[in-house]
Tab-separated table of C-alpha atoms and ligand atoms in Angstrom:
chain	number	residue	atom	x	y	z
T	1	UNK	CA	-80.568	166.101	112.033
T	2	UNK	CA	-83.664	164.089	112.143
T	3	UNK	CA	-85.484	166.528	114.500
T	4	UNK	CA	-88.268	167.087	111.772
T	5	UNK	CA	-89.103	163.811	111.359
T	6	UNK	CA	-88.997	163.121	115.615
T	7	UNK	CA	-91.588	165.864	115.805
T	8	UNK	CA	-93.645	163.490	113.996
T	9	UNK	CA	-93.588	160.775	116.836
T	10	UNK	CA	-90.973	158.216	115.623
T	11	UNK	CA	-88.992	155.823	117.513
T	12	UNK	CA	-85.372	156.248	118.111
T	13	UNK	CA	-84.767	153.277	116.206
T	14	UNK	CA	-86.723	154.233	113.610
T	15	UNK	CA	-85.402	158.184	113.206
T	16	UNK	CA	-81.717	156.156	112.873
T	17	UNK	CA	-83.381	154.078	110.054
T	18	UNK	CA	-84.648	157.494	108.339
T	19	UNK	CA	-81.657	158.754	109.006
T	20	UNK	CA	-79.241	155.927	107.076
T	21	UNK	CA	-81.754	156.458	104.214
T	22	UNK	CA	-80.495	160.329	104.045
T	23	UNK	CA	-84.368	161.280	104.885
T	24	UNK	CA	-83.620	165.145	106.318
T	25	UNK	CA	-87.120	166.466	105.963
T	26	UNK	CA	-90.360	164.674	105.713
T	27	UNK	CA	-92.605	164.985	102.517
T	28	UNK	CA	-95.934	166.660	102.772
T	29	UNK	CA	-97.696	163.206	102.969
T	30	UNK	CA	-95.100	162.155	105.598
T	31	UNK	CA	-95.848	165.151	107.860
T	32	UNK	CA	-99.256	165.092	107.293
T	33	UNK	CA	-99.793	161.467	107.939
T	34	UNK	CA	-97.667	159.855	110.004
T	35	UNK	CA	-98.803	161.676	113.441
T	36	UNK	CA	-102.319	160.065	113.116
T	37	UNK	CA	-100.848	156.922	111.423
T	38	UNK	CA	-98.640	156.567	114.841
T	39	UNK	CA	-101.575	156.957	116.959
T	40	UNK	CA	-103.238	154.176	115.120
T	41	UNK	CA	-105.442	155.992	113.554
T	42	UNK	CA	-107.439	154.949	110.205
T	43	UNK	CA	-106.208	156.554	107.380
T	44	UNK	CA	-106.981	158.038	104.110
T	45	UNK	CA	-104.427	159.633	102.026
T	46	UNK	CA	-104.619	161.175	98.784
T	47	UNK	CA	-100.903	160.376	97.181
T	48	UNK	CA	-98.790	159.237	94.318
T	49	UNK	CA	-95.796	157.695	93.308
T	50	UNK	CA	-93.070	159.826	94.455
T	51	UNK	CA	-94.569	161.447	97.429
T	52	UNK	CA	-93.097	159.329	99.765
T	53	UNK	CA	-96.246	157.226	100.675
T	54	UNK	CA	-94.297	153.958	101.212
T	55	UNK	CA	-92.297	155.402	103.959
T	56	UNK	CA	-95.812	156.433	105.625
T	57	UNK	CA	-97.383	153.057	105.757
T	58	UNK	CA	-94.052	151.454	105.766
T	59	UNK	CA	-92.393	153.554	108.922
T	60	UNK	CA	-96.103	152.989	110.634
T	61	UNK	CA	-96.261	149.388	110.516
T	62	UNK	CA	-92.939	148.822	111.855
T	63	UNK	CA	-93.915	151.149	115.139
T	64	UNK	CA	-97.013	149.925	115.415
T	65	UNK	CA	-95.673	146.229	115.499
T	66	UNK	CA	-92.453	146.610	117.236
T	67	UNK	CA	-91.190	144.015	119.514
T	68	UNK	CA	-88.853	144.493	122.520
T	69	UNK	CA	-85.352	142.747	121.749
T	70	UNK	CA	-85.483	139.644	121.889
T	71	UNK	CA	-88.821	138.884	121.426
T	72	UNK	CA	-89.784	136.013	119.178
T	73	UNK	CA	-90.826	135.730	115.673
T	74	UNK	CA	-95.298	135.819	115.887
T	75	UNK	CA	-97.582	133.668	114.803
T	76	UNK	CA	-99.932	134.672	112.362
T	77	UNK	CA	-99.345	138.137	110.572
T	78	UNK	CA	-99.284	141.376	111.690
T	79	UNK	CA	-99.692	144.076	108.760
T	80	UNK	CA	-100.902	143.648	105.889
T	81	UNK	CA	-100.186	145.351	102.551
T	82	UNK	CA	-102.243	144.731	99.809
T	83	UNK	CA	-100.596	146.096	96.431
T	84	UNK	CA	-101.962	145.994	92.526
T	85	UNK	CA	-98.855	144.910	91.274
T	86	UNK	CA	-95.899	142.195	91.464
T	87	UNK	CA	-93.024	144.818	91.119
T	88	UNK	CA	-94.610	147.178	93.491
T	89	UNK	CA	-94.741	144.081	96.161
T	90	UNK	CA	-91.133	143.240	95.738
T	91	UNK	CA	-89.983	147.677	95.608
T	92	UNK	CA	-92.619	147.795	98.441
T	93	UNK	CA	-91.252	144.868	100.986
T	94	UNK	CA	-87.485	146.321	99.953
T	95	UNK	CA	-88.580	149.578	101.442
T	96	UNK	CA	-89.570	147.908	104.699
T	97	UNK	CA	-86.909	145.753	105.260
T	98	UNK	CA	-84.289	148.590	105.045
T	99	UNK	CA	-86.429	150.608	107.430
T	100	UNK	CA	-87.037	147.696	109.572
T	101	UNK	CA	-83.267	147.174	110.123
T	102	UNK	CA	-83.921	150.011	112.975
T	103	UNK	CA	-86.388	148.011	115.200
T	104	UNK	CA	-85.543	146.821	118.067
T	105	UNK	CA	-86.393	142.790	117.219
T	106	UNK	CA	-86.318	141.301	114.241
T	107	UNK	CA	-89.031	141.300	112.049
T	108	UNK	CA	-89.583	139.084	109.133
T	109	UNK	CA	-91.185	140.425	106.197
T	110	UNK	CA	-92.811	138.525	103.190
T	111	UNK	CA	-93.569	139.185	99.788
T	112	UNK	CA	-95.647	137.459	97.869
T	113	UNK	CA	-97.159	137.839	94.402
T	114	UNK	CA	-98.093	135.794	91.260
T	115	UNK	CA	-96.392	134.468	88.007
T	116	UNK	CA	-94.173	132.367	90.586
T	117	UNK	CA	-93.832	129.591	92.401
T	118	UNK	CA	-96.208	129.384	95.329
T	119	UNK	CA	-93.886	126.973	97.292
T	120	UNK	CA	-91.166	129.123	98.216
T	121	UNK	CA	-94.012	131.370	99.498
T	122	UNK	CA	-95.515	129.210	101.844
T	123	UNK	CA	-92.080	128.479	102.811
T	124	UNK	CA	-91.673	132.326	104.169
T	125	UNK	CA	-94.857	132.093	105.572
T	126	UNK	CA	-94.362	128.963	107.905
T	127	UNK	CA	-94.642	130.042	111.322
T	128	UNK	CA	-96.495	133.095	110.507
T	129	UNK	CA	-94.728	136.603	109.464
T	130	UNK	CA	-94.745	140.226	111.220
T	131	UNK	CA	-95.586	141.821	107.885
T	132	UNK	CA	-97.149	140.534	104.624
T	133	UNK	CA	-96.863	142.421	101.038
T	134	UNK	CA	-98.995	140.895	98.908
T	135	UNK	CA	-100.580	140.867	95.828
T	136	UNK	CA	-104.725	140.009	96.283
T	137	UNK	CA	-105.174	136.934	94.133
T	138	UNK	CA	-101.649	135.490	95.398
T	139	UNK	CA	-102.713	136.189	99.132
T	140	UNK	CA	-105.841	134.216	98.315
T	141	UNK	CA	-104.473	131.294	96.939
T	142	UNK	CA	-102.537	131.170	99.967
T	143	UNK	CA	-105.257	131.644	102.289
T	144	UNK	CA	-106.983	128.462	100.796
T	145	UNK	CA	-104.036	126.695	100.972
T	146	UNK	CA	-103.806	127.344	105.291
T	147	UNK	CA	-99.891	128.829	104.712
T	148	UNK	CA	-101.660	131.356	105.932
T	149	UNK	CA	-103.484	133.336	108.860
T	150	UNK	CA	-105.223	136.692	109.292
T	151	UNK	CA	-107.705	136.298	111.901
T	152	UNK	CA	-105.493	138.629	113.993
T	153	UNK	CA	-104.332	140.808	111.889
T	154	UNK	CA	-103.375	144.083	113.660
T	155	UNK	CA	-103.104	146.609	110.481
T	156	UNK	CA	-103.730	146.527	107.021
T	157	UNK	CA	-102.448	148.905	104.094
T	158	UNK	CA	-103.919	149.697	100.511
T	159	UNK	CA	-101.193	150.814	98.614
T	160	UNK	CA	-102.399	152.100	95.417
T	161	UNK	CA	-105.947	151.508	96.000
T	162	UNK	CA	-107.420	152.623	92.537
T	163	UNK	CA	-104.955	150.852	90.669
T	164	UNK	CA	-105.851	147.696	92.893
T	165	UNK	CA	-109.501	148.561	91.704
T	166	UNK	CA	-108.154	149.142	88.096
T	167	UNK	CA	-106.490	145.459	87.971
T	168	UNK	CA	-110.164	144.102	88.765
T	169	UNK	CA	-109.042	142.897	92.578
T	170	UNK	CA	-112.784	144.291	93.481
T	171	UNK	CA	-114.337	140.787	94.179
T	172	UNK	CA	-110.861	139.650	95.814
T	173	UNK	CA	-110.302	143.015	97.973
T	174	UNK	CA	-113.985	141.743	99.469
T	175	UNK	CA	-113.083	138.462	100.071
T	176	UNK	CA	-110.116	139.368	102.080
T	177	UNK	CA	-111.397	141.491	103.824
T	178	UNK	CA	-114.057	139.199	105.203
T	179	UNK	CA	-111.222	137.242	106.695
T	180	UNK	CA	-110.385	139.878	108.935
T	181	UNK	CA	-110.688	140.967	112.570
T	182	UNK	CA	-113.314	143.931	113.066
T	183	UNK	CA	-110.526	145.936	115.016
T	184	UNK	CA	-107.793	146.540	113.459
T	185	UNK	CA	-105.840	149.798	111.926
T	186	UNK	CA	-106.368	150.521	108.230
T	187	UNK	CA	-104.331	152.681	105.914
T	188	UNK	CA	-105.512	153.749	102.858
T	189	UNK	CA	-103.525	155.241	99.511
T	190	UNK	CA	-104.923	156.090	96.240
T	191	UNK	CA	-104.018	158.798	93.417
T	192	UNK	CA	-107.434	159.155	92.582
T	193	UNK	CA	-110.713	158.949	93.968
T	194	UNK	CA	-113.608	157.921	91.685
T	195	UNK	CA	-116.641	156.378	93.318
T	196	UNK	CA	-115.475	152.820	93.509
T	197	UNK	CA	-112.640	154.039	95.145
T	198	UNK	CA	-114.587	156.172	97.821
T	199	UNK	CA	-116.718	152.729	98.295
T	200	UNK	CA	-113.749	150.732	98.691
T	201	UNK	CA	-112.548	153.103	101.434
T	202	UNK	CA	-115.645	153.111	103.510
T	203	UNK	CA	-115.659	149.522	103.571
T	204	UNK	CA	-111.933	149.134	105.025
T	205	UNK	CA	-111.597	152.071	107.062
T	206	UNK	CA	-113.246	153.188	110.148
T	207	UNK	CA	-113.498	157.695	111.067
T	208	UNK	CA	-110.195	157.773	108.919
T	209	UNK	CA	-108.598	160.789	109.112
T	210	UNK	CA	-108.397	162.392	105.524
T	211	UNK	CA	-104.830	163.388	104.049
T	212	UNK	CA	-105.280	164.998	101.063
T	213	UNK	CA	-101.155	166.128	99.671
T	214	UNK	CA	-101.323	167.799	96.090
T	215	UNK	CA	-98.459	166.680	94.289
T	216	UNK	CA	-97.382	165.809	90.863
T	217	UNK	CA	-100.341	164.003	88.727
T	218	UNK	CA	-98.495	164.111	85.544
T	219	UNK	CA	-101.037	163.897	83.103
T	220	UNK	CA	-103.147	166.162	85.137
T	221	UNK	CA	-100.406	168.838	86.002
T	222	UNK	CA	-100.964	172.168	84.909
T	223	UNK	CA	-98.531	173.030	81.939
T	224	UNK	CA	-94.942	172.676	83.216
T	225	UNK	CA	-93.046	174.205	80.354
T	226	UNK	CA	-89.824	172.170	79.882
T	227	UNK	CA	-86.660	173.736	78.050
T	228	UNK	CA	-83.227	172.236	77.640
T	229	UNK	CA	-80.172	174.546	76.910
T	230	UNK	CA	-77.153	173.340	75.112
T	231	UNK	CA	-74.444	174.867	76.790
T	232	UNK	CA	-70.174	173.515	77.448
T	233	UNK	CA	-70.473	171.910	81.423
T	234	UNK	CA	-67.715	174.860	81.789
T	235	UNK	CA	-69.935	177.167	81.160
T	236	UNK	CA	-72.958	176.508	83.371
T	237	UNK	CA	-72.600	178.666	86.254
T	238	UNK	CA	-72.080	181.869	83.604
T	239	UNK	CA	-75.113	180.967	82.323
T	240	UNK	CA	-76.826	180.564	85.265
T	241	UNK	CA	-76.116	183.923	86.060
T	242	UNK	CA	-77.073	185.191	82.942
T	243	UNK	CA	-80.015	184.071	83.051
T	244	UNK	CA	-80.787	185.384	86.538
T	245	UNK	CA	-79.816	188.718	85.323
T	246	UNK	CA	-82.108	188.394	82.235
T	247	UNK	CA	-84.965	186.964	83.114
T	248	UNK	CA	-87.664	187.887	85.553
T	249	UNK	CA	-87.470	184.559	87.743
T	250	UNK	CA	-88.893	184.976	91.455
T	251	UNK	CA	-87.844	182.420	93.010
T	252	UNK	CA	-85.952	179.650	91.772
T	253	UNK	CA	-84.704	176.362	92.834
T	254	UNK	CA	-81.169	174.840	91.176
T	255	UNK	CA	-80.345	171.428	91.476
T	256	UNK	CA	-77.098	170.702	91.422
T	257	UNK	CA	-75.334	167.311	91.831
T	258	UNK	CA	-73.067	167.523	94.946
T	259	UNK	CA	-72.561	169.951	98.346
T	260	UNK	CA	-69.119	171.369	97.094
T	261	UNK	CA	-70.400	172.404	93.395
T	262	UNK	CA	-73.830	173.893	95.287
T	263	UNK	CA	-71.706	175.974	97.618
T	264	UNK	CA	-69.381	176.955	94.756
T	265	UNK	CA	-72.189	178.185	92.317
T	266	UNK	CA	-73.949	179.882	95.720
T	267	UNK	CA	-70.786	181.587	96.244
T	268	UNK	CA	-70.399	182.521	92.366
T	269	UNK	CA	-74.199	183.840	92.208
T	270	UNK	CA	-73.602	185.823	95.373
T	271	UNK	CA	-70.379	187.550	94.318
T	272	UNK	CA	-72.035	188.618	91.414
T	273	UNK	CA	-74.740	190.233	93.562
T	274	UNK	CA	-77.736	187.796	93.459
T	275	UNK	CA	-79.095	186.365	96.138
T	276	UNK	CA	-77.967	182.959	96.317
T	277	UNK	CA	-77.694	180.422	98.694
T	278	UNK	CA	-77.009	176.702	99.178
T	279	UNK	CA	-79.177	173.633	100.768
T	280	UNK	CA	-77.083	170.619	101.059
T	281	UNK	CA	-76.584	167.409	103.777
T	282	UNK	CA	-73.325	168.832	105.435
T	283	UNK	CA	-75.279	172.209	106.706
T	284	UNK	CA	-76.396	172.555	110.456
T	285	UNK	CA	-80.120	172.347	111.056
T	286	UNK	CA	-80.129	176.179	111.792
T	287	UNK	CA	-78.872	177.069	108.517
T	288	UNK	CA	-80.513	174.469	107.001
T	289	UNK	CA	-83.778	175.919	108.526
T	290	UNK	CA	-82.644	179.730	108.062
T	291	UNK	CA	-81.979	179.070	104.379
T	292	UNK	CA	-85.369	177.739	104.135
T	293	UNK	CA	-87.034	180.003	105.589
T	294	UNK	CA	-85.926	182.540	103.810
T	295	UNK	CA	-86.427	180.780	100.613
T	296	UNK	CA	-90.511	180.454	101.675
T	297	UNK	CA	-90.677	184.042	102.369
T	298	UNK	CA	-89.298	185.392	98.761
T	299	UNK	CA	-86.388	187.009	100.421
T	300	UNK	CA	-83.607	184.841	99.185
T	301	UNK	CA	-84.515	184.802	95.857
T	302	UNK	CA	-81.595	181.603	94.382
T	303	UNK	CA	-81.518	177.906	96.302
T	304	UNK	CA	-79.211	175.974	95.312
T	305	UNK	CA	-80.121	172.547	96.227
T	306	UNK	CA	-78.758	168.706	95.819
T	307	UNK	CA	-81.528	166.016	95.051
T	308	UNK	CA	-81.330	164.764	99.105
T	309	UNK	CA	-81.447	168.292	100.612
T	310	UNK	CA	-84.659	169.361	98.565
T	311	UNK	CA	-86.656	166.142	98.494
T	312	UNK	CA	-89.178	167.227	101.276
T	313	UNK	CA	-88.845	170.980	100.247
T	314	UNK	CA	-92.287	172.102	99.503
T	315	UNK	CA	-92.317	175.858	98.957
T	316	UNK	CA	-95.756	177.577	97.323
T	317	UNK	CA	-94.848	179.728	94.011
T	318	UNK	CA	-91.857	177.983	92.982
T	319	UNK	CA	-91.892	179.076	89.984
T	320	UNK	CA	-88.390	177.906	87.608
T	321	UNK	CA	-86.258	174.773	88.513
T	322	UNK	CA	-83.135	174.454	86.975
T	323	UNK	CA	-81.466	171.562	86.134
T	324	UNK	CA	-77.373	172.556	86.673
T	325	UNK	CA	-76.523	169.027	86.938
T	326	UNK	CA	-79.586	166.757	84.967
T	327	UNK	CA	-81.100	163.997	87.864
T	328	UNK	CA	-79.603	160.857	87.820
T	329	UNK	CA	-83.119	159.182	87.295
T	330	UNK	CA	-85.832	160.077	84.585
T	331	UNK	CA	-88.112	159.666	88.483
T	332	UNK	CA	-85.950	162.172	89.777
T	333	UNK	CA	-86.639	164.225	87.118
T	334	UNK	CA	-90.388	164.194	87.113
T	335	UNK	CA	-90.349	165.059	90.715
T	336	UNK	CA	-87.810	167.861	90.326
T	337	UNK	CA	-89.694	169.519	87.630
T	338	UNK	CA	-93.192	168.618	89.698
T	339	UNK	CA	-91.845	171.208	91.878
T	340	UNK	CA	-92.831	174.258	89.486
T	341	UNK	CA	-96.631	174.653	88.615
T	342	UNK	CA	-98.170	174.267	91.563
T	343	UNK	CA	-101.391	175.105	92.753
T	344	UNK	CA	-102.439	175.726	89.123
T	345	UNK	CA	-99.965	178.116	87.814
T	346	UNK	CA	-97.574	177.118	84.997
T	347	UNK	CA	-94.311	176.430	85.732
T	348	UNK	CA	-90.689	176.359	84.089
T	349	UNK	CA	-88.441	173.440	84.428
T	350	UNK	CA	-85.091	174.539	82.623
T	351	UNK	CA	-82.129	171.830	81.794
T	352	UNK	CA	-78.603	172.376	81.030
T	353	UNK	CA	-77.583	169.685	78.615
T	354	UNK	CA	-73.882	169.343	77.578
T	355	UNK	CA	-71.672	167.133	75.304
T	356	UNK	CA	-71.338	164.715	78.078
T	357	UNK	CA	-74.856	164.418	79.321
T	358	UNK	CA	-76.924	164.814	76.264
T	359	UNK	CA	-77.212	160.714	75.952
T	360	UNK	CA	-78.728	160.584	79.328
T	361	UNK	CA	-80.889	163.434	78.671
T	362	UNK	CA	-82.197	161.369	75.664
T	363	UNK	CA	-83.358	158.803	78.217
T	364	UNK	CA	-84.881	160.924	80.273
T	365	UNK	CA	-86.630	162.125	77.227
T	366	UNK	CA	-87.521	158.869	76.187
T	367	UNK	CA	-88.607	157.671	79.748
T	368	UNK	CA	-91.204	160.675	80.134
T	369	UNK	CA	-92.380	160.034	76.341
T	370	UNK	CA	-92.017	163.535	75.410
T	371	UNK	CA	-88.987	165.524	73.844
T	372	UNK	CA	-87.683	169.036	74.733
T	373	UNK	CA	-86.435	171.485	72.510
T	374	UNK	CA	-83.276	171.800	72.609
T	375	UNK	CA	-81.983	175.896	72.073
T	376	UNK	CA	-79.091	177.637	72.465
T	377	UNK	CA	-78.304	180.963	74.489
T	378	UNK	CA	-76.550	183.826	72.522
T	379	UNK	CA	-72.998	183.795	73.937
T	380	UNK	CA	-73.664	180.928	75.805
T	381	UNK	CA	-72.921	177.839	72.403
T	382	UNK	CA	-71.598	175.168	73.121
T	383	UNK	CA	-68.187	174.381	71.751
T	384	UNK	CA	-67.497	170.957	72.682
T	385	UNK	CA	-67.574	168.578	70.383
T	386	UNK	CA	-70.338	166.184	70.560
T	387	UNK	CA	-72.544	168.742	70.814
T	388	UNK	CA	-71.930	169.539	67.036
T	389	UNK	CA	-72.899	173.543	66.015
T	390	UNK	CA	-75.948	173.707	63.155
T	391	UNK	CA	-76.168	176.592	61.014
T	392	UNK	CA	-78.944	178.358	61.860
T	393	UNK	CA	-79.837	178.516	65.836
T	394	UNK	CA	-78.989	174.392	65.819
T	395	UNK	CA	-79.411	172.015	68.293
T	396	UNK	CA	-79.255	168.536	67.911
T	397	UNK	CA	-82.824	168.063	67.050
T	398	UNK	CA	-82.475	170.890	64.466
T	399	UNK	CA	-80.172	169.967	61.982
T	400	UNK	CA	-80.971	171.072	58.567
T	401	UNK	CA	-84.204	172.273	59.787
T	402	UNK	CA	-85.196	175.423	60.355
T	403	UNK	CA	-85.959	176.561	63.865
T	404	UNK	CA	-89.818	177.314	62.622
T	405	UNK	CA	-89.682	174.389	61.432
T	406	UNK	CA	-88.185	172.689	64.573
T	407	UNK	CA	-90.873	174.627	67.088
T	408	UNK	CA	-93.756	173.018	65.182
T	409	UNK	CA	-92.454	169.422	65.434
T	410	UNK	CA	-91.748	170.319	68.936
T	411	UNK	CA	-95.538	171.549	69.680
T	412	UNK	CA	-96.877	168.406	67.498
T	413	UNK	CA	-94.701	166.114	69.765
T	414	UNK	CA	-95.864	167.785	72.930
T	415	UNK	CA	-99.337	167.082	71.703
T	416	UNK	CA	-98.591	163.879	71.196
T	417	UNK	CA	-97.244	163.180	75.104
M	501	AMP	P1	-92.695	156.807	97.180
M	501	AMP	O1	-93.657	157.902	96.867
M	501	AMP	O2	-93.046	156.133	98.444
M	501	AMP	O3	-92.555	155.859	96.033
M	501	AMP	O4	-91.249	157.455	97.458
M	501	AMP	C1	-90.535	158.168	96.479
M	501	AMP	C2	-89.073	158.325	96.803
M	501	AMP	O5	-88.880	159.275	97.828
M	501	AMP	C3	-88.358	157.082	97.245
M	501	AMP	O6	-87.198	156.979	96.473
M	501	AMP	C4	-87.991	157.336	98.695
M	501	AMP	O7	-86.774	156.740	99.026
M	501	AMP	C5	-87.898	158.821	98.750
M	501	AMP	N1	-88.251	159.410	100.045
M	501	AMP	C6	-89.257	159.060	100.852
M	501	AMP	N2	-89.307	159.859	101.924
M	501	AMP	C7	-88.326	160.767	101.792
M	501	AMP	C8	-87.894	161.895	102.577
M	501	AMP	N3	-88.501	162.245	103.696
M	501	AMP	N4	-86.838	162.596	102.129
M	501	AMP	C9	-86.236	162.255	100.973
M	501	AMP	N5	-86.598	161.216	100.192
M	501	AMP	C10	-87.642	160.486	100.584
């Protein structure tokens, strides 16, 4: 089950962690970094939100610091990760402590940030800690107040090194990292890399190996044309097949919310003569891999995929997702729609949005800062209530309007996100 990610060099301990998380495949950055990162390598990675960074650094230190059983708490501190904000401390340190729950001792983690009190901080830090999230200014103010050491410090992680640079930590990064051994392992993450960011790297990082992952840069993305389509939740897998008749997708990528409803659709598409399969958590690794394969290569031209199955999926010309079921998360969303337009080309990202879901589709809306036009399929209108009919094409958007009209507010608002 967790062969992919063994391959990468992972403890046992570690692959069960990855495994409780539902991890199947690793993400680019994942594969691409964690090898080197294992090996204790310096690193440089090129990443955002949503790639899966965290688990790179995260999975790293707790390898690279693991204790036999039994073996007490250290003195000192052992990683270091140095993060712009307080919320991504507190996401960051919950990310290690679930992972850390597979190795083999103990380890105590500590978070600590501003805009609370310090004392409960230097409280966590008595004794010394195995790993250290931190905020810069907070980690500073604890330095001068002795709760604590980094004179041995045995790896240390910026996580979201241009926004650290953005919050004006520059003077504080410096300071830091004057109080720390010459030898030591450094790991690197930034979205961008202007100048100061390049400079900042050079000064932390020794021969780093360079992991460059393109993913999702929303605002730089290449046009990912987004279209919702009113439609009865009934009614979905007719229209999916409708519109694989109609249209000219290549290859196309359906997420839908659990295994059974992505076998059943599979099993719809296929009886209809498409060529259709499903990706869930309950497959075997063979047809897990088989499916996959195929899927790279253009010859199966439907996956249908839940949200676990497909997170590492990384296939080149993906060119429509469809939203069956809508993502729980307006995250989830952003990374399921990422999935289209890459390497430069535009992309479609299709949702089907029924009586029951159109509230949460709102939010997702509202979450991105952009709204989709909602339209309707010929054959395909929704009858359930909520989703009232409009003369005209309708659409909840479109009421009284007409759809001219409703296309230009629809370009203005794009403009406008
Ligand atoms: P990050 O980019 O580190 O903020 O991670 C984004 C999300 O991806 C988090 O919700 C992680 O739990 C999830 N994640 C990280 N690695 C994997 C993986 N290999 N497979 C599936 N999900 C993952």
């Amino acid at each position: 089950m967790t062969s992919a990610f063994a391959a990468l060099g992972l403890s046992d301990g570690l692959l069960r962690a990855v495994a409780v998380q539902g991890w199947v495949m690793p993400t680019p950055i994942q594969a691409a970094a964690l090898p080197a990162a294992l090996r204790g390598r310096d690193l440089i990675g090129c990443a955002h939100t949503g790639s899966g960074k965290t688990a790179v650094f995260a999975l790293a230190l707790l390898q690279r610091l693991a204790l036999p059983a039994g073996a007490p708490v250290a003195r000192g501190t052992g990683g270091l990760v140095l993060v712009p904000t307080r919320e991504l401390a507190v996401q960051v340190g919950e990310v290690i402590r679930e992972l850390a729950r597979g190795a083999a001792a103990p380890l105590k983690v500590a978070v600590v940030h501003g805009g609370v009190s310090v004392n409960p901080q230097m409280r966590a830090l008595r004794g010394g800690a195995h790993i250290v999230v931190a905020t810069p200014g907070r980690l500073l103010d604890l330095v001068e107040r002795n709760a604590i050491g980094l004179a041995d410090l045995g790896v240390l992680v910026l996580d979201e090194a241009d926004r650290l640079l953005d919050a004006g930590f520059a003077e504080e990064l410096a300071r830091i990292t004057d109080l720390l051994p010459a030898r030591r392992q450094g790991l690197f993450f930034s979205a961008t890399f202007a100048p100061a960011v390049r400079q900042l790297a050079r000064a932390v990082l020794q021969d780093p190996v360079q992991v460059d992952v393109p993913t999702l840069e929303e605002r730089d993305a290449p046009a990912i044309v987004q279209q919702a389509i009113e439609v009865d939740a009934a009614q979905r897998t007719r229209l999916l097949r409708h519109l694989l008749e109609d249209r000219a997708w290549s290859r196309v990528l359906v997420f839908v919310a659990t295994r059974h409803a992505c076998e059943r659709v599979a099993e719809a598409l296929r009886r209809a003569g498409l060529g259709a399969a499903a990706l869930h958590g309950d497959m075997a690794q063979g047809a897990r891999s088989r499916v996959l394969a195929e899927f790279d290569a253009g010859t199966l031209r439907v996956l249908l995929a839940t949200d676990i199955a497909a997170r590492g999926l990384h296939v080149e010309g993906l060119q429509v997702v469809v939203n069956f079921d809508l993502p729980r998360s307006a995250a989830d969303y952003t990374h399921r729609i990422g999935r289209t337009a890459r390497a430069g080309a535009a992309g479609l990202a299709v949702s089907f949005v029924s009586a029951d879901t159109e509230a949460h589709f709102r939010l997702i809306e509202r979450r991105q800062g952009r709204r989709v036009l909602r339209e309707r399929v010929p054959g395909f209108e929704p009858k359930d209530a909520a989703l009232p009919a409009v003369p005209g094409v309708g659409g909840i958007k479109g009421r009284g309007r007409s759809r001219k009209d409703r296309l230009r507010e629809a370009a203005q608002r794009a403009g406008e996100g």
